mmCIF file of C-alpha atoms in Angstrom:
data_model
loop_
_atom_site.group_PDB
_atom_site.id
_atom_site.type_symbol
_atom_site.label_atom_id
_atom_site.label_comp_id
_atom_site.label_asym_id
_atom_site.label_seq_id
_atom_site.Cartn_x
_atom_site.Cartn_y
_atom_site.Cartn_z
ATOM 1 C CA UNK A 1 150.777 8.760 186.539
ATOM 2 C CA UNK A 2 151.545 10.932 189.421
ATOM 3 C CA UNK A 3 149.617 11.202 192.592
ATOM 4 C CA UNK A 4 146.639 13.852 192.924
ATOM 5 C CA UNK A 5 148.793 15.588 196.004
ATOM 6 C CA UNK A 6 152.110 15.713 193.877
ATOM 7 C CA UNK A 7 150.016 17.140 190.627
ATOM 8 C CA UNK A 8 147.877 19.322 192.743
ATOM 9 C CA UNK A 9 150.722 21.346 194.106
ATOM 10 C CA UNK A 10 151.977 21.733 190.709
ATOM 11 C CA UNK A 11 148.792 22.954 189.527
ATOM 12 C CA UNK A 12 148.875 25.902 191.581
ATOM 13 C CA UNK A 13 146.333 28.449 189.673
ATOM 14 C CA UNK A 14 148.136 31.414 190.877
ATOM 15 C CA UNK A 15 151.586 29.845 188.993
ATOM 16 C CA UNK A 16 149.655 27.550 185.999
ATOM 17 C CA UNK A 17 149.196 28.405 182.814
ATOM 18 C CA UNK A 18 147.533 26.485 179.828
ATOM 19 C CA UNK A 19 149.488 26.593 176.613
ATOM 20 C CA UNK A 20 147.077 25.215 173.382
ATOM 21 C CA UNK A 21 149.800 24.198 170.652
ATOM 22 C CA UNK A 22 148.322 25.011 166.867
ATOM 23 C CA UNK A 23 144.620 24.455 167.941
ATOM 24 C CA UNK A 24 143.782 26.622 164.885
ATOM 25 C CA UNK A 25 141.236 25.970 162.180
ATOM 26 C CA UNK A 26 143.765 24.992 159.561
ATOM 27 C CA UNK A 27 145.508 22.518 161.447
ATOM 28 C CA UNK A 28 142.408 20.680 163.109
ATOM 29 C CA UNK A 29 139.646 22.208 161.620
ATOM 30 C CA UNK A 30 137.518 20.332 159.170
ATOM 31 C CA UNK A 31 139.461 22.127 156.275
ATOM 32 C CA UNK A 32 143.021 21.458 157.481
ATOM 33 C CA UNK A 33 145.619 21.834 155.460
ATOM 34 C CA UNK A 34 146.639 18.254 157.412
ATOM 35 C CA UNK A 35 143.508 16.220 157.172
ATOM 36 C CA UNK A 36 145.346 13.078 158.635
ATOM 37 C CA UNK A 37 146.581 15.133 161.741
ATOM 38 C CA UNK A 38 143.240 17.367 162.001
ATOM 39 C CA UNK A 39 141.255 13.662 161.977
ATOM 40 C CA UNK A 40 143.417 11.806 164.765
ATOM 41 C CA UNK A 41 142.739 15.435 166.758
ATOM 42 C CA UNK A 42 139.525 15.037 166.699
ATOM 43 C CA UNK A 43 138.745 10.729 166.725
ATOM 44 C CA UNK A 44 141.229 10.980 169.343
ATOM 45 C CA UNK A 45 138.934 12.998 172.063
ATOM 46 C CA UNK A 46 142.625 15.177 171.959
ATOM 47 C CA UNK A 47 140.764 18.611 170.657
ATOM 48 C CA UNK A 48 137.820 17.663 172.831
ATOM 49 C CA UNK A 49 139.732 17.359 175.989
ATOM 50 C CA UNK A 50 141.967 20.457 175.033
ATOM 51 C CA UNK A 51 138.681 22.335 174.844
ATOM 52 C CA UNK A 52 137.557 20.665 178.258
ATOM 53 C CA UNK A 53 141.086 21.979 180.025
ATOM 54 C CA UNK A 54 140.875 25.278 178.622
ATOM 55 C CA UNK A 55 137.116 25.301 180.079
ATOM 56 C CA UNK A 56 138.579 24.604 183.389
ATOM 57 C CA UNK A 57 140.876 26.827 183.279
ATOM 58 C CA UNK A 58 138.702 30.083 182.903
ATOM 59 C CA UNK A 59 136.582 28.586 185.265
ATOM 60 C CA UNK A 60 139.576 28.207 187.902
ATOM 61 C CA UNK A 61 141.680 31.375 186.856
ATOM 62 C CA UNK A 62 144.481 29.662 185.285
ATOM 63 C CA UNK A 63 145.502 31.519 182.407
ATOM 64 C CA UNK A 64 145.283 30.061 179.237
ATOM 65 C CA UNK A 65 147.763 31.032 176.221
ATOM 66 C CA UNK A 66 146.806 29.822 172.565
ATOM 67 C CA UNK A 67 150.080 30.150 170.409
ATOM 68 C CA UNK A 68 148.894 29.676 166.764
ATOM 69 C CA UNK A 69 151.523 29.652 163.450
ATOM 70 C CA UNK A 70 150.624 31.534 160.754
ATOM 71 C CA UNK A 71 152.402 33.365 157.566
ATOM 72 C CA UNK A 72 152.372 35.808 155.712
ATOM 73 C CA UNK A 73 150.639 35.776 152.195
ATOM 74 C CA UNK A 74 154.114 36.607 150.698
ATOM 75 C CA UNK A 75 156.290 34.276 152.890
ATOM 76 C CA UNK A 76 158.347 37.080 154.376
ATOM 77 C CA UNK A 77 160.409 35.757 157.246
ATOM 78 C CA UNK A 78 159.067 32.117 156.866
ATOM 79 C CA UNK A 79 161.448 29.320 157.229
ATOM 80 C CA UNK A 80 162.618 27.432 154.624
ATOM 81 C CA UNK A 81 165.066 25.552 156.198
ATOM 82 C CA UNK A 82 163.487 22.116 156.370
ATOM 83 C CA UNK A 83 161.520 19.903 154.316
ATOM 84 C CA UNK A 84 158.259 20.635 156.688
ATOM 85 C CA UNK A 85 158.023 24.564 155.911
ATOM 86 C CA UNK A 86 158.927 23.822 152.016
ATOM 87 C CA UNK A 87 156.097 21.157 151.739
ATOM 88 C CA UNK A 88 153.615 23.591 154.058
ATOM 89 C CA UNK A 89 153.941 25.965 150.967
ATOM 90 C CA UNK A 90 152.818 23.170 148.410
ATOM 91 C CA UNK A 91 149.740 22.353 150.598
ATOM 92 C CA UNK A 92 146.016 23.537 149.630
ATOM 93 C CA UNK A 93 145.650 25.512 152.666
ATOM 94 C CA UNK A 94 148.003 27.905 154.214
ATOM 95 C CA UNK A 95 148.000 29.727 157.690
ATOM 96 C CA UNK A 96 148.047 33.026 156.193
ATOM 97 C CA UNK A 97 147.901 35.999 158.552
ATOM 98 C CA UNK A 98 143.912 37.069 159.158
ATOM 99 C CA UNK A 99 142.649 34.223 157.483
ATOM 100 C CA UNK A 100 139.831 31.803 158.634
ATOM 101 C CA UNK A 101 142.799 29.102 158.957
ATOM 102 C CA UNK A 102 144.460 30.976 161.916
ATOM 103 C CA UNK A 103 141.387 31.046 163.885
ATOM 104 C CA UNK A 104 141.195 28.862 166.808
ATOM 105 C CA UNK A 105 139.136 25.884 166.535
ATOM 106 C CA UNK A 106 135.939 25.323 168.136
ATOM 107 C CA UNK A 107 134.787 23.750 170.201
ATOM 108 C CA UNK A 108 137.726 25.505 171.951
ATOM 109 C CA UNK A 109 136.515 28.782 173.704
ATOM 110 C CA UNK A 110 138.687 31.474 173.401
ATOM 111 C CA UNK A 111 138.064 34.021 176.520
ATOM 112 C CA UNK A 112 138.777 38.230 176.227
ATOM 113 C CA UNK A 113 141.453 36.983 178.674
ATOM 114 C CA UNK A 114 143.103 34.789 177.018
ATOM 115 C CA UNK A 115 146.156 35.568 174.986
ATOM 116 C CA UNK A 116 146.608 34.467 171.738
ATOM 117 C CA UNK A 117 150.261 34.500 170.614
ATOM 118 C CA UNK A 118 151.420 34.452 166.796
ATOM 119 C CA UNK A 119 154.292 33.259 165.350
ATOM 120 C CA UNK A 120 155.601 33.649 161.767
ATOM 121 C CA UNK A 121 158.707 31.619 161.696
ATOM 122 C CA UNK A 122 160.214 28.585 163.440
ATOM 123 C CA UNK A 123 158.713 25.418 165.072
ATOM 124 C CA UNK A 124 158.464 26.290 168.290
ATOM 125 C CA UNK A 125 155.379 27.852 170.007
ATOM 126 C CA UNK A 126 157.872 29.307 172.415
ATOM 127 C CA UNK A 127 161.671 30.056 171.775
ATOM 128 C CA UNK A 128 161.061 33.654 169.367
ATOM 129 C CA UNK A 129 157.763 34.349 170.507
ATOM 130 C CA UNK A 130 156.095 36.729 173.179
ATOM 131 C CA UNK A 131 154.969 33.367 175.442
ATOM 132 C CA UNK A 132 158.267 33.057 177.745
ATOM 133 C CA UNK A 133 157.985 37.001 178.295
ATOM 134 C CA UNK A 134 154.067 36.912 178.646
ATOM 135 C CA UNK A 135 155.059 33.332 181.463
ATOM 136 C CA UNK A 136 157.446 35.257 183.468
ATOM 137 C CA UNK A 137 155.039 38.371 183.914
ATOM 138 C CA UNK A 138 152.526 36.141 184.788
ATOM 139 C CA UNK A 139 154.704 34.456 187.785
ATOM 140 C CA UNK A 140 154.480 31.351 186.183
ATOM 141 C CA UNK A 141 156.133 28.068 187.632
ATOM 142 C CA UNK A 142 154.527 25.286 185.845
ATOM 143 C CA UNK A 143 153.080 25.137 182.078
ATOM 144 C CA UNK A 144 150.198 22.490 180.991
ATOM 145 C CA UNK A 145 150.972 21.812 177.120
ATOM 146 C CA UNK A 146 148.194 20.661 175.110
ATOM 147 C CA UNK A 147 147.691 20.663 171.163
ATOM 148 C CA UNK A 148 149.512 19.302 167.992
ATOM 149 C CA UNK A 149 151.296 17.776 166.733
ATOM 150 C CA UNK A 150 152.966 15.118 168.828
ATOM 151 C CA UNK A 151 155.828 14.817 166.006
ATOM 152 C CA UNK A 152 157.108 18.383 166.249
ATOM 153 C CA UNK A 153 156.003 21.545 168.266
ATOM 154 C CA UNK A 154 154.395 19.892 171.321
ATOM 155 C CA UNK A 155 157.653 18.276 172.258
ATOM 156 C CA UNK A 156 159.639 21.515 171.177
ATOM 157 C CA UNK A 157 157.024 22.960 173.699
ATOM 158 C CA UNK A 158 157.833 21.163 176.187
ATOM 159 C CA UNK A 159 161.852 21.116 175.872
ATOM 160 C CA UNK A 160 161.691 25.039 176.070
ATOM 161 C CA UNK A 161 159.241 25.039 179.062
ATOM 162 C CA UNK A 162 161.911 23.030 180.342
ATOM 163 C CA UNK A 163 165.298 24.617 179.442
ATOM 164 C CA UNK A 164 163.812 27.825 180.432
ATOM 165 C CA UNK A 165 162.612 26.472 184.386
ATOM 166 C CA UNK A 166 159.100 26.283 183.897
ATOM 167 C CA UNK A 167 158.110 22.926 184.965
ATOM 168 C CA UNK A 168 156.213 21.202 182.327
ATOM 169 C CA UNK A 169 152.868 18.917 182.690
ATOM 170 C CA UNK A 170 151.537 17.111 179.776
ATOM 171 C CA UNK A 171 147.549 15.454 179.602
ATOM 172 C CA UNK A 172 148.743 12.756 177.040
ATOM 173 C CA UNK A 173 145.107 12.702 175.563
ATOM 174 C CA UNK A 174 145.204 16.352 175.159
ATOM 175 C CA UNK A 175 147.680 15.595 172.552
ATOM 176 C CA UNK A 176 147.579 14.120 169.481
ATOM 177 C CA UNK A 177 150.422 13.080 166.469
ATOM 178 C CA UNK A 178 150.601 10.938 163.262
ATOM 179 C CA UNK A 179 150.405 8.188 163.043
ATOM 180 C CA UNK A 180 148.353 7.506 166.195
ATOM 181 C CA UNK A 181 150.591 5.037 167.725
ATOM 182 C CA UNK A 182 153.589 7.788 167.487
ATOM 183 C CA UNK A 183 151.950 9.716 170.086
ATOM 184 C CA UNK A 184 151.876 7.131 172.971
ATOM 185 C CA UNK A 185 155.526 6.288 172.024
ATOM 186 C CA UNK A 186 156.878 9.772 172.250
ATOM 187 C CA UNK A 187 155.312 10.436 175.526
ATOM 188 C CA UNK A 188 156.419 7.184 177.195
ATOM 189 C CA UNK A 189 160.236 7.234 175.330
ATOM 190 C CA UNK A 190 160.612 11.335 175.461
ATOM 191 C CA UNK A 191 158.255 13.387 177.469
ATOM 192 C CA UNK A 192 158.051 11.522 180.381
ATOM 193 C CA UNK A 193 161.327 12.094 180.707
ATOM 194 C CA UNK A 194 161.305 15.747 181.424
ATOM 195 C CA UNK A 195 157.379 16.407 181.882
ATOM 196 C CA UNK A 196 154.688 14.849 184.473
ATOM 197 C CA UNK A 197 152.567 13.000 182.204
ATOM 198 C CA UNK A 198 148.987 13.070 183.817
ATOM 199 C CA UNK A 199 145.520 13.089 182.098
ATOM 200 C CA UNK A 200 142.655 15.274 181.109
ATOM 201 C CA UNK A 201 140.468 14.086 184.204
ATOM 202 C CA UNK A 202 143.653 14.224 186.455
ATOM 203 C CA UNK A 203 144.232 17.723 185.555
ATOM 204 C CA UNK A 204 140.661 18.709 185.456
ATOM 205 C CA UNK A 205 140.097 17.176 189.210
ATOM 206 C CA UNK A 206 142.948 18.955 190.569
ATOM 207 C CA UNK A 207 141.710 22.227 189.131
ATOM 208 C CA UNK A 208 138.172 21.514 190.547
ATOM 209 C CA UNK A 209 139.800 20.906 194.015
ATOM 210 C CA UNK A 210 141.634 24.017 193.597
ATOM 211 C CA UNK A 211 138.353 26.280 193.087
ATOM 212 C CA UNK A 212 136.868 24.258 196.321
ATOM 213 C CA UNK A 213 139.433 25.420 198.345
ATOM 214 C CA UNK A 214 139.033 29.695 197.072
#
């Protein structure tokens, strides 16, 4: 884990922002579409300490960006391209567009300035989507990925942060995959190779020593 000094000048507020990674109601809420992943979110503490960051983050003027997936009800401009998107149209509950599903789940807060960015195609919460635009505006340097899943768009999250120069900081219990034991492995074999790995606490002390010094 990296020092407070070395994550504290990462976590600049004035150059942070907090991505949450499919936080929405149908992916970890009670009536997920993925009950497996929505339960090891939750047992976990993953959705509680994503909840905790984001808290932190309005309370230290970091922004905070939700990116959610969602479709339309007639499946214009969804991929089909992989055996994930063609079994997420065979499952009970779909992401559909204005739907409870695409909600973000408590007990996440979502503040009027916050952005929530949509997506209707693709795995990634960032390639194709308004959040590199919405980062550069923003002057950001360094992105703190949170969310689900551990198998698929929270490493994609973090390999665009990365590609495109933002430097990328991951709380690996504000994370969570499936199986449970996948998630430790991909952060000690993958992401700590081109993220700082820290935790919740870590992040949330360096915030609080951030809003001592305003």
């Amino acid at each position: 884990m990296p020092s407070y000094e070395r994550l504290g000048a990462l976590l600049d507020p004035a150059s942070t922002v907090l991505l949450t990674v499919e936080c929405q109601q149908g992916v970890v809420g009670p009536d997920s579409a993925l009950p497996e992943l929505a339960r090891e979110a939750r047992c976990s503490g993953a959705l509680r300490n994503v909840a905790r960051l984001v808290a932190a983050a309005h309370e230290s003027g970091v922004q905070v960006i939700h990116a959610v997936a969602e479709r339309r009800p007639d499946g214009r401009g969804a991929n089909r391209n992989a055996r994930l998107f063609r079994a997420a149209e065979r499952l009970p509950v779909h992401q559909l567009t204005g739907s409870t599903a695409v909600r973000v789940a408590p007990p996440i807060e979502v503040a009027e300035e916050d952005f929530v960015v949509r997506r209707l195609h693709g795995l990634s919460p960032i390639h194709g989507t308004d959040v590199d635009a919405l980062l550069r505006n923003l002057g950001c340097r360094t992105l703190i990925v949170t969310g689900v899943s551990a198998n698929v768009a929270v490493p994609n999250a973090v390999f665009d942060a990365v590609n495109l120069g933002y430097t990328a900081v991951v709380p690996a219990d504000a994370i969570a995959g499936v199986p449970a034991e996948y998630t430790p492995a991909m952060i000690r074999n993958t992401l700590a190779l081109v993220a700082t790995i820290a935790t919740t606490d870590e992040v949330l002390g360096c915030l609080a020593r951030a809003r001592e010094r305003r």
